[in-house]
Short mmCIF file of C-alpha atoms in Angstrom, two decimals:
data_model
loop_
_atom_site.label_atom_id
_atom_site.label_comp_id
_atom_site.label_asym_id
_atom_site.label_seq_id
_atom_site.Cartn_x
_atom_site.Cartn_y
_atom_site.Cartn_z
CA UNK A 213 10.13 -3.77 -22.47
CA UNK A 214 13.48 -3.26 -20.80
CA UNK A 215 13.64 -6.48 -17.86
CA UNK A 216 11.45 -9.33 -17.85
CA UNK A 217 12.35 -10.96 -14.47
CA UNK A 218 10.45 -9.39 -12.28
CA UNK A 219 7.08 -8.29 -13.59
CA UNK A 220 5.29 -6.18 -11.25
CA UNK A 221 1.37 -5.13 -11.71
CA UNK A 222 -1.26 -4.65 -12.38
CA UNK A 223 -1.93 -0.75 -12.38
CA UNK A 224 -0.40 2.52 -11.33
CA UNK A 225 -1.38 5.99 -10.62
CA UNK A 226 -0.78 9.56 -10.82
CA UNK A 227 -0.86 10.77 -7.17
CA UNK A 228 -1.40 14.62 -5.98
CA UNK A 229 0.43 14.54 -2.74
CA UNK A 230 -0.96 17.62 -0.69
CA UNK A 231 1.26 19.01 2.27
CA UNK A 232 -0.44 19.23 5.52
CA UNK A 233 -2.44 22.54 6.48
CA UNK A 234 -4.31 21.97 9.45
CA UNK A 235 -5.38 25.75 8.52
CA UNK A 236 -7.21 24.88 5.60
CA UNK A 237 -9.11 21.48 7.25
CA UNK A 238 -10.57 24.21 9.98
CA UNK A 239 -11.93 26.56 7.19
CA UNK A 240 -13.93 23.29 5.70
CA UNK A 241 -14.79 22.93 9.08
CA UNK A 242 -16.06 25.96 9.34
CA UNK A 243 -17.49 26.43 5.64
CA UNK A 244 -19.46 23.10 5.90
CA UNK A 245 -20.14 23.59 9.72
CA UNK A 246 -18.64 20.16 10.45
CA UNK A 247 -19.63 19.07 14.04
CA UNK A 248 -17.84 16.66 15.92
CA UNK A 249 -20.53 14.04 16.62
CA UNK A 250 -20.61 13.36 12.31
CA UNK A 251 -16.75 12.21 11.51
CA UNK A 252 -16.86 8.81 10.19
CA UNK A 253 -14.46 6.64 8.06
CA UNK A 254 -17.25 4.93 6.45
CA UNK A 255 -19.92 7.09 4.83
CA UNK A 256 -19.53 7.34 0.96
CA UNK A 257 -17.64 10.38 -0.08
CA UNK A 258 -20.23 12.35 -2.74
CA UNK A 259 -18.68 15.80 -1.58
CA UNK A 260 -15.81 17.79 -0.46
CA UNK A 261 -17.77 17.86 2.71
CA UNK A 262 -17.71 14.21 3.09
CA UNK A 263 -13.86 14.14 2.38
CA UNK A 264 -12.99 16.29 4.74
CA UNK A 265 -15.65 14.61 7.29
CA UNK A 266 -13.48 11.33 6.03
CA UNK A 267 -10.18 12.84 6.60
CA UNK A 268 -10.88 14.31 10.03
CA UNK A 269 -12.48 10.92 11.09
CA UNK A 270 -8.95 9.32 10.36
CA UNK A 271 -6.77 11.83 11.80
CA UNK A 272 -8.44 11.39 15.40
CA UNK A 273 -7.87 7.65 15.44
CA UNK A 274 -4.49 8.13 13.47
CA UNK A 275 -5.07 4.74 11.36
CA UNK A 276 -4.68 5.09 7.73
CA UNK A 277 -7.26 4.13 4.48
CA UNK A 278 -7.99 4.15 1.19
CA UNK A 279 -11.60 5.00 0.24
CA UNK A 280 -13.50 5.71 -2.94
CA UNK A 281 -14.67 9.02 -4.24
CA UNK A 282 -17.85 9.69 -6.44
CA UNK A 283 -15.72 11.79 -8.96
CA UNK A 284 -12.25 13.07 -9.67
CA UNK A 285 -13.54 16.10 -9.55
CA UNK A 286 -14.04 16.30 -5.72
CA UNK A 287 -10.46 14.96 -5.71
CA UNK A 288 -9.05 17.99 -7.46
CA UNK A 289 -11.30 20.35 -5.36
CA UNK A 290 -9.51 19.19 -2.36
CA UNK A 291 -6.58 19.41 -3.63
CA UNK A 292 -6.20 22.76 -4.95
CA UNK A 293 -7.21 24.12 -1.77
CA UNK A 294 -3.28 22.44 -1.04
CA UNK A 295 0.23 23.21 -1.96
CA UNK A 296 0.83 19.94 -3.56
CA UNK A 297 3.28 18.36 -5.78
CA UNK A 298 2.52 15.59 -8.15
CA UNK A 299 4.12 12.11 -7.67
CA UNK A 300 3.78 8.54 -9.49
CA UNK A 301 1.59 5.69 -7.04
CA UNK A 302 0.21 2.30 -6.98
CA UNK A 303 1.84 -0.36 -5.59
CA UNK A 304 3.74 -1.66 -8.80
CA UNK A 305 5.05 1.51 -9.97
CA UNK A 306 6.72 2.78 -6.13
CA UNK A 307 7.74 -0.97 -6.30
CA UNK A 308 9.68 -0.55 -9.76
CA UNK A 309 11.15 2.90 -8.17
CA UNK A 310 12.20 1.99 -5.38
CA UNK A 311 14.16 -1.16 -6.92
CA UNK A 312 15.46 1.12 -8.99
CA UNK A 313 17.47 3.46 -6.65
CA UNK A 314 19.34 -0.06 -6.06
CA UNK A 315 19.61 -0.75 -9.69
CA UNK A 316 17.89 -3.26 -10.07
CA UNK A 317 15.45 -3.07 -12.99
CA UNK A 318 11.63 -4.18 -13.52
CA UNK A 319 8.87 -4.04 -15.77
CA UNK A 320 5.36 -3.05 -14.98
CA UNK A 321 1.83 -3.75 -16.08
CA UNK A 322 0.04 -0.07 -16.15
CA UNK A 323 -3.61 0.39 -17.02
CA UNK A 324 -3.44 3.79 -17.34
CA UNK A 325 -0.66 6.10 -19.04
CA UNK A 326 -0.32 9.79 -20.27
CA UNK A 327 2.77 11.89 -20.56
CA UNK A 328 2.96 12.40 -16.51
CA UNK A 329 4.06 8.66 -16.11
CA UNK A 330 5.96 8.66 -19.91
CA UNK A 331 7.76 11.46 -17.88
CA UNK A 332 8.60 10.29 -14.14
CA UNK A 333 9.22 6.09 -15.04
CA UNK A 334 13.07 5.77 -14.75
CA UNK A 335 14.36 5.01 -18.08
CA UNK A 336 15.68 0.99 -16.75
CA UNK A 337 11.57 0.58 -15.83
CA UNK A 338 9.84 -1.11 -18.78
CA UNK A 339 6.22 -1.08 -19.21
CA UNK A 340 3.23 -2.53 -20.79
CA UNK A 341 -0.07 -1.02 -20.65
CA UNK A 342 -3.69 -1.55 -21.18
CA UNK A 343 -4.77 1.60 -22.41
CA UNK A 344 -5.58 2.33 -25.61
CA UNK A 345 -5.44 6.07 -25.02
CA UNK A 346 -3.73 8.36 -22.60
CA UNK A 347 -6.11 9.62 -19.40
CA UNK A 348 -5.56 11.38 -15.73
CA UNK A 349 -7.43 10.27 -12.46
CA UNK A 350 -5.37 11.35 -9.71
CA UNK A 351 -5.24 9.91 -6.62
CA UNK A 352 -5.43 12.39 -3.82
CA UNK A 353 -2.50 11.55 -0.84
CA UNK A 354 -2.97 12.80 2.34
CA UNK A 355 -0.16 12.70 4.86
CA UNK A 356 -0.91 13.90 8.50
CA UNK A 357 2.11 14.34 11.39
CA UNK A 358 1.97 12.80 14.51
CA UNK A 359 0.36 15.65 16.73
CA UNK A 360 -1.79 17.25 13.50
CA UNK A 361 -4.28 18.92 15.60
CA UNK A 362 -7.60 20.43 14.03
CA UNK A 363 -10.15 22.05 16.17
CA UNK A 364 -13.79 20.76 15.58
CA UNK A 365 -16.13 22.80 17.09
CA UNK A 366 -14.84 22.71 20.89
CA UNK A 367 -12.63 19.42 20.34
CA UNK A 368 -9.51 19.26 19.17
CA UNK A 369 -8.24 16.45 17.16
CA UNK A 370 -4.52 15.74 18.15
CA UNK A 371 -2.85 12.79 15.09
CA UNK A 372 -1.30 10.09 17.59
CA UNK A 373 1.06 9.32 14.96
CA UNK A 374 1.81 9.89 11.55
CA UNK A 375 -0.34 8.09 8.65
CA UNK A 376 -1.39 8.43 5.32
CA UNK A 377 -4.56 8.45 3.21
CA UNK A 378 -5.74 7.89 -0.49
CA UNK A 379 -9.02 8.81 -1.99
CA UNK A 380 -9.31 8.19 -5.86
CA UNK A 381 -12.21 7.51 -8.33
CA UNK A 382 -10.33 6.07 -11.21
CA UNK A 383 -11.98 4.12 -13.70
CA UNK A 384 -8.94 2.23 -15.49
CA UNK A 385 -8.13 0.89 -12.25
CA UNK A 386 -11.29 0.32 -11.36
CA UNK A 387 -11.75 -1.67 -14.59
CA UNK A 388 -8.17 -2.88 -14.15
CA UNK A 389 -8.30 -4.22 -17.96
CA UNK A 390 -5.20 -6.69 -18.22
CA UNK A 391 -2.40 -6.60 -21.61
CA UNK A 392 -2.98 -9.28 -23.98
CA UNK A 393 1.10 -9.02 -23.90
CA UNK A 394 1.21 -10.37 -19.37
CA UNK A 395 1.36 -13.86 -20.93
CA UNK A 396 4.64 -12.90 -22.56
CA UNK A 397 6.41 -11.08 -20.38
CA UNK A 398 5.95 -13.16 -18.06
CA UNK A 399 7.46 -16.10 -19.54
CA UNK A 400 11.04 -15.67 -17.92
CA UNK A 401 9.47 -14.19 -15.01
CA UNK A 402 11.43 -15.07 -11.37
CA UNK A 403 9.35 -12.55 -9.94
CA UNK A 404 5.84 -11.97 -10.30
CA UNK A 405 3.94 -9.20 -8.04
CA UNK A 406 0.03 -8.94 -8.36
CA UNK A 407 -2.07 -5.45 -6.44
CA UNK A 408 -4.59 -3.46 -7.64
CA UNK A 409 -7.73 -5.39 -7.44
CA UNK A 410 -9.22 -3.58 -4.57
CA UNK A 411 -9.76 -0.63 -7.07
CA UNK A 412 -12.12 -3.11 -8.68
CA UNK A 413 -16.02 -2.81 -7.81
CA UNK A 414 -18.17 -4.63 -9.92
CA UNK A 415 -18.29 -8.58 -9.26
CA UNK A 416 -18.72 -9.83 -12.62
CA UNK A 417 -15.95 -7.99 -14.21
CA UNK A 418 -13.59 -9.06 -11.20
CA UNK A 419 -14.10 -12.36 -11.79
CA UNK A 420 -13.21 -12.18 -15.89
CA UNK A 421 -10.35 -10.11 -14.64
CA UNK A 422 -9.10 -13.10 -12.22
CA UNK A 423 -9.96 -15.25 -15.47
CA UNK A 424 -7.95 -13.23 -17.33
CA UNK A 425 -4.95 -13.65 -15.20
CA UNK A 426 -4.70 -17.39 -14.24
CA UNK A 427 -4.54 -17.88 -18.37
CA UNK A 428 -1.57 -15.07 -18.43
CA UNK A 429 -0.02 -16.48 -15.30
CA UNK A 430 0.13 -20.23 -17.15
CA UNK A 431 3.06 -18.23 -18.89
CA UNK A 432 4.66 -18.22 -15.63
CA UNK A 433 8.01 -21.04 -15.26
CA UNK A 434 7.20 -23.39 -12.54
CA UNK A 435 10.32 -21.96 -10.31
CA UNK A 436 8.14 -18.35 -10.31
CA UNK A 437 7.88 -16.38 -7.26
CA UNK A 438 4.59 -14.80 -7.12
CA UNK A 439 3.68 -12.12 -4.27
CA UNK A 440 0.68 -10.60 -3.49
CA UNK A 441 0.01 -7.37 -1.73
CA UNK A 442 -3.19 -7.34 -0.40
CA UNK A 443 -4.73 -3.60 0.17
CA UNK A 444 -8.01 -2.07 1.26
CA UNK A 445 -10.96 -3.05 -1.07
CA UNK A 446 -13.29 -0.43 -2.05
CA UNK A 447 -15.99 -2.90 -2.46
CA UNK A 448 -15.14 -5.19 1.05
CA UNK A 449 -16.78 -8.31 0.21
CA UNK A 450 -15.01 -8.21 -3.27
CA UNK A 451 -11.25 -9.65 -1.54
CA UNK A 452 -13.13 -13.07 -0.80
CA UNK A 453 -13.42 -13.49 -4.40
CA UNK A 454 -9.65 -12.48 -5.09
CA UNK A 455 -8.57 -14.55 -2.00
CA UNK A 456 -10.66 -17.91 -3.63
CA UNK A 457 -8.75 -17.56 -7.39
CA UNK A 458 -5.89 -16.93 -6.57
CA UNK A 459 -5.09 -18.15 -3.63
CA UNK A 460 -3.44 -21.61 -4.44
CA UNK A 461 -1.09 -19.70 -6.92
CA UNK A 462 0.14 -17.68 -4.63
CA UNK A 463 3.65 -17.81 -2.71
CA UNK A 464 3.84 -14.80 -0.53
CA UNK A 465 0.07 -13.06 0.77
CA UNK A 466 1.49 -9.47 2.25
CA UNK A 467 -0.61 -6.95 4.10
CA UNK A 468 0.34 -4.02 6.47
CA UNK A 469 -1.75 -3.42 9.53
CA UNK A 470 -4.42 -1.68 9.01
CA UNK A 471 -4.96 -4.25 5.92
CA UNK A 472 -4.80 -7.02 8.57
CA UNK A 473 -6.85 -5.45 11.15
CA UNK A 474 -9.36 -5.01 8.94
CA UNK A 475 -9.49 -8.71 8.26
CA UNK A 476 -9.65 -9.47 11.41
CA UNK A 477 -12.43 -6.72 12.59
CA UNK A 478 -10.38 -5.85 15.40
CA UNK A 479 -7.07 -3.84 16.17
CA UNK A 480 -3.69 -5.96 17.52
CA UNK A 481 -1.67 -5.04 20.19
CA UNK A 482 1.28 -5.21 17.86
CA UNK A 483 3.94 -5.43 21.31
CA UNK A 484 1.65 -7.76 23.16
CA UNK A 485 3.08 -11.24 21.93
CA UNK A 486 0.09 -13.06 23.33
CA UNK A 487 -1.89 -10.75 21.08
CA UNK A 488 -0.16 -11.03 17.77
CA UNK A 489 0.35 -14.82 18.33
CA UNK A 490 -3.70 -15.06 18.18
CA UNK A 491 -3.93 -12.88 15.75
CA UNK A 492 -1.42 -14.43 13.22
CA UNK A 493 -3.67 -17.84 13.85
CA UNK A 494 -6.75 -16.09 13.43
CA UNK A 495 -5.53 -14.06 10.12
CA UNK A 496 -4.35 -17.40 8.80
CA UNK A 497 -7.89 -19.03 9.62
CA UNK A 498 -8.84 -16.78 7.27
CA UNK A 499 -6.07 -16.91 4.26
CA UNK A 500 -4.53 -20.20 4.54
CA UNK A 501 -1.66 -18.72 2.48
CA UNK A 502 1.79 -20.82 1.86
CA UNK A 503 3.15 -17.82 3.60
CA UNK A 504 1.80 -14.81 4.99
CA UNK A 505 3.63 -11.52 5.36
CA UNK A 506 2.71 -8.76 8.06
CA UNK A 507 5.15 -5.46 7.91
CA UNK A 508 3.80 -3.14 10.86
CA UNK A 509 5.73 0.02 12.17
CA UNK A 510 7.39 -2.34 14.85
CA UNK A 511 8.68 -5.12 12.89
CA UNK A 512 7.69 -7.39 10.10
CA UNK A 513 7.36 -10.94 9.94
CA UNK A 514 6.26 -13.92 7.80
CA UNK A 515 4.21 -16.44 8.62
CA UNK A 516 4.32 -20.07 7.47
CA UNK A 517 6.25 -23.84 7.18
CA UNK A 518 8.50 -21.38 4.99
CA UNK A 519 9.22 -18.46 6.31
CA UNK A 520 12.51 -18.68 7.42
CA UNK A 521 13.28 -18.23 3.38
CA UNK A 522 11.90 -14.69 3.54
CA UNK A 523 14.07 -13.40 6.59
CA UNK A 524 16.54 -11.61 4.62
CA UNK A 525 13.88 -10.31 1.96
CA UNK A 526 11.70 -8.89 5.13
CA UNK A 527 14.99 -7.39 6.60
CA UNK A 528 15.02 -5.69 2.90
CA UNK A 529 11.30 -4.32 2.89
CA UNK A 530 12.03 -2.80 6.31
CA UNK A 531 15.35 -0.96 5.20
CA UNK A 532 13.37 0.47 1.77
CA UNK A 533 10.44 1.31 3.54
CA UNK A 534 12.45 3.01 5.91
CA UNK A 535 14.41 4.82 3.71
CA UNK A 536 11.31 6.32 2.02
CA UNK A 537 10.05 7.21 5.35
CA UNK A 538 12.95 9.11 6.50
CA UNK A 539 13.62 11.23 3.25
CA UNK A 540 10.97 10.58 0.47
CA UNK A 541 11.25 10.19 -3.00
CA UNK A 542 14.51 10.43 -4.53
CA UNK A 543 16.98 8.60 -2.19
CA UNK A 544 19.80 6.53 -3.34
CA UNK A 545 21.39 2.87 -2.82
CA UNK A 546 24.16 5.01 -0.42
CA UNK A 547 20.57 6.30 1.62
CA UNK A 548 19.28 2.81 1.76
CA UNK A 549 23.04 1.31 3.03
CA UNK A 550 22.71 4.27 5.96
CA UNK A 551 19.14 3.33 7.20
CA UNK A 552 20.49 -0.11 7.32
CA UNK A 553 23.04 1.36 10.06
CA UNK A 554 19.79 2.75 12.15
CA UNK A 555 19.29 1.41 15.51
CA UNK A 556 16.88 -0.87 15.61
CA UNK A 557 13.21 -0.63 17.49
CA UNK A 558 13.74 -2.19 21.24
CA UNK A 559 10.23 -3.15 20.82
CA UNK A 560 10.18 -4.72 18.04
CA UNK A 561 13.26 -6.25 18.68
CA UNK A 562 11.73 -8.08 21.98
CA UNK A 563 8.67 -8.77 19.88
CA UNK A 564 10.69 -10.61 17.25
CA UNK A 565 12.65 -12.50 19.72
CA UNK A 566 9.26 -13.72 21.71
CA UNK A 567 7.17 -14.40 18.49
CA UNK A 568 10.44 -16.69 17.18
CA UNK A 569 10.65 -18.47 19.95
CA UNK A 570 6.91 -19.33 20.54
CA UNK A 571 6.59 -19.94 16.74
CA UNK A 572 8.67 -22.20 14.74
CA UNK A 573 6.57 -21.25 11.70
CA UNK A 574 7.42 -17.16 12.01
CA UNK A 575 10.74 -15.37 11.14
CA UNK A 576 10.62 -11.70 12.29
CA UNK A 577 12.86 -8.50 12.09
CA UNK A 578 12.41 -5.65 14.00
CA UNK A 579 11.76 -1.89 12.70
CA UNK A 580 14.21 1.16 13.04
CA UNK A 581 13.61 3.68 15.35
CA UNK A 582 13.57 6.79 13.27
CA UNK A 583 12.65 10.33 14.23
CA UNK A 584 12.78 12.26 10.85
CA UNK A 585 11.67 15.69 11.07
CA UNK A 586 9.23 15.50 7.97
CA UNK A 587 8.61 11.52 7.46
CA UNK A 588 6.78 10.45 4.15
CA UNK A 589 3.34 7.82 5.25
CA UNK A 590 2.39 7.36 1.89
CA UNK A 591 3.96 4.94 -0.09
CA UNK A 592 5.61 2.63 2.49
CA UNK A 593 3.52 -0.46 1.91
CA UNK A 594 4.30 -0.48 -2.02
CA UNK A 595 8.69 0.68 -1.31
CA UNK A 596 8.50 -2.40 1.66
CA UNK A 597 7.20 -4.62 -1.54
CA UNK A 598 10.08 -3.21 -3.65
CA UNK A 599 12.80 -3.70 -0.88
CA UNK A 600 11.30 -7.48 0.06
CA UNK A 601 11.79 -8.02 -3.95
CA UNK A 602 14.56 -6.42 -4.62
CA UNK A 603 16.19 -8.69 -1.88
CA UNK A 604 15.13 -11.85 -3.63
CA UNK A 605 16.21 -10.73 -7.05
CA UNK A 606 18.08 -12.90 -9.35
CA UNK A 607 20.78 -10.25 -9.72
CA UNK A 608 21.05 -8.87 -6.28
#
């Protein structure tokens, strides 16, 4: 173990990002005879047919997901069809590398491990892990453009903007077993960031797991930070049960969007201030955190009698994420210092000005207005989590 100050889990991934082939989603199309009148984000995925179905159904609305599929197999079917490259995911992991291109190092809790992630963890990113053997179950990470078109019989689906997707069916993250050595590391823990539990589907199991990790997190020094991202749950009705453990433990409750549209079984005007003001109420009617955090493609805010502490991290999430979105893996602390140089979003700038002053309780900073020619969707949740820590870091 290399850092023990900030402590980011619970689980990672190996991730087979494909490149976008509109080409090869119209030969499924026609191969499976796909009609127009079947796409749906919500049918179980048993099949390649199905995850194309899926993946179509999400490109015409442009929203992004994460959904469950019955085997990895189907996964790797897809993907071979794909030039594709193979990447390291989950929300600790891009965390822990994207703190790193600052410096700054972490460890993380993996439940998984084999010689991929031995291979791709920087060498400042300690780890503990679960597993008692090595094993693979990739993630599959689909990125479409804004303006992706696919013809479906006579339609044409036309992306309104850029998103991503991730379909997986991995069991140690679905078991999400925890390290009888969390307790220790996190001991002289500042930092403490807790994902993954949406992979979880059995109720029984979740709620030993939550057990597991109030006992570890009585390791945790009273002064602790600890941040939650929240994410899409493959079993729905499972995030209640998350939400009522750990919620009075919790300092920060994040989500992106999509994660808090789907709370609120509704989508936000995200420049209507009316809108978002209602929404933020509503959203905390139904997780009365200490402090919630929203990052959107417009601007990013936090929500609660504290938020004003968290300006500087959110300006921090927004520059990493940002970074990753204009030029992918790889960038470096001289990348991040030239996004922060970006203009700024006009409308999220207007937003942020109107929410502030309507809302004593909300601190918000405004996106950049970026036009990359190739922008990278997947990932930006997890690198906004790295930059919002990485901002509140002892050593930073």
């Amino acid at each position: 173990m290399v850092d023990s100050e900030l402590v980011l889990g619970l689980g990672g991934t190996v991730d087979y990002e494909i490149e976008w082939d509109s080409s090869v989603l119209e030969s499924l199309v026609d191969r499976y005879r796909i009609r127009g009148d079947e796409l749906t984000t919500t049918q179980p995925i048993a099949s390649e047919r199905d995850l194309a179905i899926s993946v179509l159904a999400f490109l015409e609305t442009g929203a992004g997901g994460e959904r469950y599929v019955a085997s990895s197999g189907i996964v790797e079917q897809f993907a071979a069809r794909f030039v594709s490259r193979v990447t390291l995911g989950g929300t600790p992991v891009r965390a822990a590398l994207a703190m790193h291109a600052l410096g700054i190092p972490s460890t993380v809790h993996l439940v998984s491990i084999d010689d991929t992630v031995r291979r791709l963890l920087p060498g400042d990113t300690g780890y503990l892990c679960s597993a008692e053997h090595d094993s693979l179950d990739p993630h599959l990470i689909v990125q479409f453009p804004a303006g992706a078109e696919v013809r479906v019989g006579d339609q044409v689906l036309r992306a309104p903007h850029p998103n991503r997707l991730i379909y997986s069916n991995d069991p140690p993250n679905r078991e999400l077993l925890l390290s009888s050595d969390l307790g220790s590391a996190l001991r002289d823990a500042k930092i403490f960031l807790v994902s993954g539990f949406n992979s979880m589907q059995d109720a029984s199991a979740l709620d030993e797991r939550l057990r597991q990790l109030r006992a570890h997190m009585r390791s945790l020094p009273a002064d602790a930070l600890v941040f939650y991202e929240d994410a899409g749950f493959h079993q729905p009705a499972l995030g209640a049960r998350v939400r009522e453990s750990l919620l009075e433990l919790l300092d920060v409750y994040s989500m992106n969007e999509d994660e808090w549209e789907a709370h609120l079984g509704h989508r936000v005007d995200l420049l209507d201030a009316d809108a978002v003001q209602a929404a933020l109420h509503e959203l905390h009617a139904l997780i009365p955190a200490r402090v919630l955090v929203v990052h959107t493609r417009y601007w990013s805010l936090a929500f609660g009698a504290d938020a004003g502490r968290y300006r500087s991290a959110l300006s921090g999430g927004i520059t990493m994420a940002s970074t990753r979105y204009r030029l992918g893996d790889g960038f470096t602390a001289q990348d991040y210092l030239e996004t922060g140089l970006e203009p700024r979003n006009a409308e999220g700038e207007r937003m942020a000005v109107e929410l502030a002053e309507r809302m004593p309780e909300v601190a918000a900073v405004a996106a950049f207005t970026l036009h990359p020619p190739k922008p990278t969707t997947i990932g930006l949740g997890d690198t906004f989590v790295g930059g919002f820590i990485a901002a509140l870091a002892p050593s930073r």
